[in-house]
Coordinates of C-alpha atoms and ligand atoms in Angstrom, one line a residue:
M1 CA 192.9 121.3 40.4
T2 CA 192.1 123.2 44.1
A3 CA 189.7 125.5 45.0
V4 CA 189.6 127.7 47.9
V5 CA 185.7 128.2 48.9
T6 CA 185.4 131.2 52.4
G7 CA 182.7 130.6 53.9
G8 CA 182.4 127.2 52.3
A9 CA 180.2 126.0 55.6
G10 CA 177.8 128.2 54.5
F11 CA 174.1 127.5 52.5
V12 CA 175.1 128.6 49.2
P13 CA 178.6 127.8 50.0
S14 CA 178.5 124.5 51.0
H15 CA 176.1 123.3 47.8
L16 CA 179.2 125.1 45.6
V17 CA 181.8 123.2 47.6
D18 CA 179.8 120.0 46.6
K19 CA 179.5 120.9 42.7
L20 CA 183.3 121.6 42.8
L21 CA 184.0 118.3 44.3
A22 CA 181.7 116.2 42.1
N23 CA 183.6 117.7 38.9
G24 CA 186.8 116.5 40.0
L25 CA 188.8 119.4 42.8
R26 CA 190.3 119.6 45.6
V27 CA 188.1 121.9 48.1
I28 CA 189.7 124.1 50.6
A29 CA 186.6 125.4 52.7
L30 CA 187.5 128.5 55.1
D31 CA 184.7 129.6 58.0
N32 CA 184.3 131.1 61.5
F33 CA 180.6 130.0 61.9
V34 CA 179.6 133.4 62.2
T35 CA 176.0 132.4 60.4
G36 CA 176.8 128.8 58.9
N37 CA 177.3 125.3 60.2
E38 CA 179.7 123.0 60.4
R39 CA 176.8 120.3 59.9
N40 CA 176.3 121.7 55.6
V41 CA 179.7 120.1 55.4
A42 CA 179.7 117.0 57.6
H43 CA 178.9 114.5 54.8
L44 CA 182.2 115.3 53.4
Q45 CA 184.2 114.8 56.6
D46 CA 186.1 111.4 55.5
N47 CA 186.0 112.7 51.8
P48 CA 190.0 113.2 51.1
H49 CA 189.6 116.0 48.6
F50 CA 187.7 118.2 51.2
Q51 CA 189.6 120.3 53.9
L52 CA 187.4 122.4 56.5
I53 CA 189.5 125.0 58.0
E54 CA 188.2 127.2 61.3
H55 CA 189.1 130.9 60.0
D56 CA 187.8 134.3 59.7
V57 CA 188.8 135.2 57.1
S58 CA 188.6 139.0 57.5
L59 CA 192.5 138.4 58.9
P60 CA 194.8 137.5 56.5
F61 CA 195.1 133.3 55.6
D62 CA 197.3 131.7 53.2
V63 CA 197.0 127.9 52.1
D64 CA 199.7 125.6 51.2
G65 CA 200.3 124.3 47.5
P66 CA 198.8 125.8 44.0
V67 CA 195.2 126.8 43.6
H68 CA 193.6 127.5 41.1
Y69 CA 190.0 129.0 42.0
V70 CA 189.1 130.9 44.9
F71 CA 185.8 131.3 45.5
H72 CA 184.9 134.5 48.0
M73 CA 181.8 133.5 49.4
A74 CA 181.9 134.8 53.2
S75 CA 179.3 137.1 54.3
P76 CA 176.6 137.1 56.8
A77 CA 173.6 137.3 54.3
S78 CA 170.4 137.5 55.9
P79 CA 169.0 140.8 57.0
I80 CA 168.6 139.8 60.7
D81 CA 172.3 138.6 60.6
Y82 CA 173.7 141.4 59.2
V83 CA 171.7 144.4 61.2
Q84 CA 172.9 142.3 64.5
I85 CA 177.1 142.3 63.4
P86 CA 177.2 145.6 60.8
I87 CA 180.6 145.8 61.2
E88 CA 181.5 141.7 60.9
T89 CA 179.1 142.3 57.7
L90 CA 181.4 145.7 56.5
K91 CA 185.2 143.3 57.1
A92 CA 183.6 140.4 55.1
G93 CA 182.6 142.7 52.3
S94 CA 186.6 144.9 52.2
Y95 CA 189.1 143.2 54.5
A96 CA 188.1 139.6 53.2
T97 CA 187.7 140.8 49.5
H98 CA 191.1 142.3 50.0
N99 CA 192.4 138.8 51.6
A100 CA 191.1 136.6 49.1
L101 CA 192.1 138.8 46.5
D102 CA 195.5 138.5 47.3
L103 CA 195.5 135.2 47.9
A104 CA 194.2 134.9 44.0
L105 CA 196.8 137.1 42.9
R106 CA 199.6 135.3 44.9
K107 CA 198.3 131.6 43.8
N108 CA 197.6 132.9 40.1
A109 CA 193.8 131.8 40.7
T110 CA 190.9 133.1 39.0
F111 CA 188.8 135.0 41.4
L112 CA 185.3 134.9 41.9
V113 CA 183.3 137.4 44.4
A114 CA 179.1 136.6 45.4
S115 CA 177.8 139.9 45.6
T116 CA 173.8 140.4 45.6
S117 CA 171.2 142.3 43.9
E118 CA 171.2 144.5 47.1
V119 CA 173.7 146.2 44.9
Y120 CA 171.0 147.9 43.3
G121 CA 169.3 149.1 46.5
D122 CA 165.5 150.1 46.2
P123 CA 165.9 150.0 42.5
E124 CA 164.4 152.5 40.1
I125 CA 164.5 150.5 37.3
H126 CA 163.0 146.9 36.5
P127 CA 164.0 144.4 36.2
Q128 CA 167.4 145.2 37.4
Q129 CA 169.9 144.5 34.3
E130 CA 173.6 144.8 35.3
S131 CA 174.0 148.4 33.5
Y132 CA 172.1 150.0 36.3
W133 CA 174.3 151.8 39.2
G134 CA 171.5 151.2 41.9
N135 CA 169.7 153.3 44.9
V136 CA 171.4 152.6 47.8
N137 CA 171.3 154.5 51.1
S138 CA 174.6 154.8 52.1
I139 CA 173.5 155.1 56.1
G140 CA 170.8 153.2 56.1
V141 CA 170.5 149.7 58.2
R142 CA 171.2 147.4 55.1
S143 CA 174.0 150.2 54.5
C144 CA 176.6 147.5 55.7
Y145 CA 175.9 144.8 53.7
D146 CA 175.2 146.8 50.3
E147 CA 177.8 149.5 50.8
A148 CA 180.2 146.7 52.0
K149 CA 179.3 144.3 48.5
R150 CA 179.6 147.2 46.2
Y151 CA 183.1 147.9 47.6
A152 CA 183.6 144.6 47.0
E153 CA 183.0 144.8 43.3
A154 CA 185.4 147.8 43.4
A155 CA 187.9 145.9 45.1
T156 CA 188.0 143.1 42.5
M157 CA 187.8 145.6 39.5
A158 CA 190.8 147.4 40.6
Y159 CA 192.7 144.2 41.0
H160 CA 191.8 142.9 37.1
R161 CA 192.6 146.1 36.6
A162 CA 196.0 146.9 37.9
H163 CA 197.0 143.5 38.2
G164 CA 195.6 141.8 35.4
L165 CA 193.9 138.9 37.8
N166 CA 191.4 136.9 36.2
T167 CA 187.8 138.1 38.4
K168 CA 184.4 137.4 38.2
I169 CA 181.7 139.2 39.5
V170 CA 178.1 137.2 40.3
R171 CA 175.0 139.1 41.7
I172 CA 172.8 137.1 43.3
F173 CA 169.2 137.5 43.6
N174 CA 167.2 135.3 46.4
T175 CA 168.3 132.2 46.5
Y176 CA 166.7 129.4 48.7
G177 CA 166.8 125.6 49.3
P178 CA 168.2 123.1 51.7
R179 CA 170.9 123.7 54.0
M180 CA 169.5 127.2 55.2
R181 CA 168.8 128.0 58.7
L182 CA 165.5 127.8 60.2
D183 CA 165.8 130.8 61.9
D184 CA 168.3 133.0 59.6
G185 CA 165.0 135.4 59.3
R186 CA 164.8 135.1 55.9
V187 CA 161.9 134.7 54.5
V188 CA 161.5 131.2 52.9
P189 CA 162.8 129.8 56.1
A190 CA 160.7 131.9 58.2
F191 CA 157.3 131.0 56.4
I192 CA 157.7 127.5 55.7
G193 CA 159.4 127.1 60.0
Q194 CA 156.0 129.0 60.7
A195 CA 153.7 126.7 58.4
L196 CA 155.6 123.8 60.0
R197 CA 154.9 124.9 64.2
G198 CA 151.3 126.0 62.8
E199 CA 151.8 129.5 63.5
P200 CA 150.6 132.4 61.7
M201 CA 153.5 133.8 58.7
T202 CA 154.9 137.1 59.9
M203 CA 153.9 139.4 57.3
F204 CA 156.6 142.5 56.3
G205 CA 154.4 145.6 55.3
D206 CA 151.3 145.1 52.9
G207 CA 153.0 141.9 50.7
S208 CA 152.9 143.9 47.7
Q209 CA 157.0 143.8 47.4
T210 CA 158.0 141.7 44.5
R211 CA 161.2 139.2 45.1
S212 CA 162.1 136.5 42.5
F213 CA 163.3 133.2 44.1
C214 CA 166.0 130.7 42.5
Y215 CA 166.7 127.2 43.4
V216 CA 170.2 126.8 44.5
S217 CA 171.0 124.2 42.3
D218 CA 170.5 126.4 39.5
L219 CA 172.5 129.2 41.4
V220 CA 175.6 127.1 41.7
E221 CA 175.7 125.9 38.0
G222 CA 175.6 129.8 36.6
I223 CA 178.4 129.9 39.3
W224 CA 180.7 127.4 38.0
R225 CA 180.0 128.9 34.2
L226 CA 180.8 132.3 35.2
A227 CA 183.8 131.3 37.1
N228 CA 185.2 129.5 33.8
S229 CA 183.7 132.1 31.4
D230 CA 186.1 134.8 29.8
F231 CA 183.9 137.6 31.3
H232 CA 185.2 139.9 34.1
E233 CA 181.8 142.0 34.5
P234 CA 179.2 141.5 36.5
V235 CA 176.2 138.9 35.8
N236 CA 173.2 138.5 37.6
C237 CA 172.3 135.1 38.7
G238 CA 168.9 134.2 39.5
N239 CA 165.3 133.3 38.6
P240 CA 163.1 135.9 36.8
H241 CA 160.1 134.2 38.5
E242 CA 158.8 137.2 40.0
M243 CA 156.0 137.2 42.7
T244 CA 154.8 139.1 45.6
I245 CA 155.6 138.2 49.5
M246 CA 151.8 137.9 49.7
Q247 CA 152.0 135.3 46.7
F248 CA 154.6 133.5 48.0
A249 CA 152.8 133.0 51.6
E250 CA 149.5 132.2 49.1
A251 CA 152.2 129.0 47.9
I252 CA 153.5 127.8 50.6
A253 CA 150.4 127.5 52.5
R254 CA 148.5 125.9 49.4
H255 CA 152.2 123.3 49.8
F256 CA 151.1 122.7 53.4
E257 CA 147.5 122.2 52.7
I258 CA 146.3 125.0 55.5
E259 CA 144.7 128.4 55.6
L260 CA 146.5 131.7 55.5
Q261 CA 147.4 132.9 58.5
L262 CA 149.1 136.2 59.2
D263 CA 150.8 138.3 62.0
Q264 CA 151.0 141.3 60.2
R265 CA 154.4 143.4 61.2
P266 CA 155.9 146.6 59.8
L267 CA 157.8 146.7 56.3
P268 CA 161.6 147.2 57.6
P269 CA 163.1 150.5 56.4
D270 CA 164.9 150.6 52.9
D271 CA 163.0 146.9 52.2
P272 CA 162.9 146.9 48.1
K273 CA 160.3 147.2 47.2
L274 CA 160.6 145.2 44.1
R275 CA 163.2 143.2 42.4
R276 CA 164.0 140.6 39.3
P277 CA 166.7 140.4 37.5
D278 CA 167.0 140.4 33.9
I279 CA 169.2 137.8 33.3
T280 CA 170.0 138.6 29.4
R281 CA 173.8 138.1 30.2
A282 CA 173.9 135.2 32.0
K283 CA 171.9 133.7 29.3
Q284 CA 173.9 135.0 26.3
I285 CA 177.3 134.5 27.8
L286 CA 176.9 131.6 30.4
Q287 CA 174.5 129.5 27.9
W288 CA 172.5 129.6 31.8
E289 CA 169.0 130.1 33.3
P290 CA 167.3 128.6 35.9
V291 CA 165.7 124.8 35.2
V292 CA 164.0 124.3 39.0
S293 CA 160.1 125.1 39.0
F294 CA 159.3 127.2 42.0
D295 CA 156.6 124.3 42.9
E296 CA 159.7 122.0 42.6
G297 CA 162.1 123.6 44.7
I298 CA 159.6 124.3 47.4
K299 CA 158.7 121.1 47.9
Q300 CA 162.7 120.3 48.6
T301 CA 163.0 122.7 50.7
I302 CA 160.2 122.0 52.6
E303 CA 161.1 118.2 53.0
Y304 CA 164.6 119.2 54.2
F305 CA 163.0 121.4 57.0
R306 CA 160.5 119.0 57.4
D307 CA 163.5 116.4 58.3
F308 CA 165.2 118.9 60.0
V309 CA 162.6 120.1 62.5
N310 CA 161.8 116.2 63.0
Q311 CA 165.4 115.3 64.0
Ligands
NAD401 P1 175.3 132.2 54.9 O1 175.7 132.9 56.3 O2 174.7 130.7 54.8 O3 176.8 131.4 54.4 C1 177.8 132.4 54.6 C2 178.7 131.8 55.6 O4 180.1 133.0 55.4 C3 178.7 131.3 56.2 O5 179.2 130.1 56.7 C4 179.7 132.0 57.3 O6 179.8 131.1 58.8 C5 180.6 132.6 57.0 N1 181.6 133.8 57.1 C6 180.9 134.7 56.7 N2 181.9 135.7 57.5 C7 182.5 134.9 57.4 C8 184.2 135.4 57.9 N3 184.6 136.8 58.4 N4 185.2 134.6 58.1 C9 184.9 133.2 57.2 N5 183.9 133.0 57.3 C10 182.4 133.9 57.2 O7 174.7 132.9 53.5 P2 174.2 132.6 51.9 O8 172.8 133.0 51.7 O9 174.6 131.1 52.3 O10 175.2 133.3 51.7 C11 176.8 133.2 50.5 C12 177.3 134.4 49.9 O11 176.0 134.7 48.8 C13 177.0 135.6 50.5 O12 178.2 136.3 50.5 C14 176.0 136.6 50.4 O13 176.2 137.8 50.4 C15 175.7 135.7 49.2 N6 174.2 136.5 48.8 C16 173.4 135.2 49.1 C17 172.2 134.9 48.7 C18 170.8 133.9 49.3 O14 169.6 134.7 48.6 N7 171.4 133.5 49.7 C19 171.8 136.6 47.8 C20 172.4 137.5 47.3 C21 174.2 137.3 47.6
UDP402 N1 159.6 139.5 54.9 C1 158.6 138.5 55.1 N2 158.2 138.3 56.8 C2 159.6 137.9 57.0 C3 160.4 137.7 56.5 C4 160.6 138.5 54.9 O1 157.5 139.2 55.0 O2 159.3 137.0 58.5 C5 160.0 140.0 53.5 C6 160.6 141.1 53.7 O3 160.4 141.9 54.5 C7 161.1 140.9 51.8 C8 161.1 140.1 51.7 O4 160.2 139.1 52.3 O5 160.2 142.3 51.2 C9 162.5 139.3 51.6 O6 162.8 138.9 52.7 P1 164.5 138.3 52.5 O7 164.8 138.4 54.2 O8 164.2 137.0 52.6 O9 165.7 138.6 51.7 P2 165.4 140.2 51.3 O10 165.3 140.1 49.7 O11 164.7 141.3 51.9 O12 167.0 140.5 51.1

């Protein structure tokens, strides 16, 4: 069986590629390296079942031979990335989603799109269930990402309804782990990088906003189960263990056995104040829930960044 993974050299997608190969699939990854890096799949360069193609998937593409799964993972994902390249981000959710859907249609493949908790915007219900329609500022700085992902979900459901395509939508909540970019601006690499360099942690706002962090191996297990389910509506995948960003900073300081030092900055516009997935649906439909504890996941991630910084 063959899987196509768009954005395959990125953080989450490269772990998905590893899982697919481990499960015996052949994998074709497409990436233009706008936010990802070939380094993330360098360990696969001699694997005869893996192929990496440099391509911007917002432009049409095709691959030779049969394809059984198309995983559309390509998109800038960090707020500092998508605010810098908003138009590429809009295209990754729109044109690229159509290109990936069309490939799945031509090949009669199962299609899965990486959506996001950002479709809920700054949520008015907590925790977030899939039935919540969200609170997104359609013209705010985050809208290039949030609205593109909402469009990607709409396009996916339209192909399912109009063509009977076997589609899946995973709404990914904050995921972390090895292969994130140290400088991608997301809070996990930001605080760990700052701790490693002996710098104060850049705290946006008063740190009372919450997030719920999921370790990457848990997420890719959820994605694989969803791809093989017969469910077509969105499914939240994330870890319901919620904490404030201040508690997260304290936890990182504890891991490094350092005193917490903060560099206080303003909260960016439209930064969601609360975020925690309701994973009842994933539990029922996929028999899935995260198994890696926060302490274990953070330990693995720190080790990766430590090695990386020391290279
Ligand atoms: P990432 O930036 O590491 O990975 C995205 C990959 O897509 C990169 O390799 C990038 O170069 C590639 N890409 C982007 N635009 C492309 C294009 N037009 N053509 C080809 N390749 C392109 O980010 P990630 O955190 O691994 O995110 C992967 C997916 O999961 C994204 O779709 C993201 O929106 C989604 N997601 C991630 C999180 C998270 O917490 N990590 C949360 C919600 C959703
Ligand atoms: N954040 C922070 N300092 C940083 C980076 C992020 O305080 O250096 C905060 C950010 O304002 C948000 C939370 O941490 O409230 C998570 O941010 P991230 O960019 O990781 O992901 P988001 O969930 O906002 O997409």
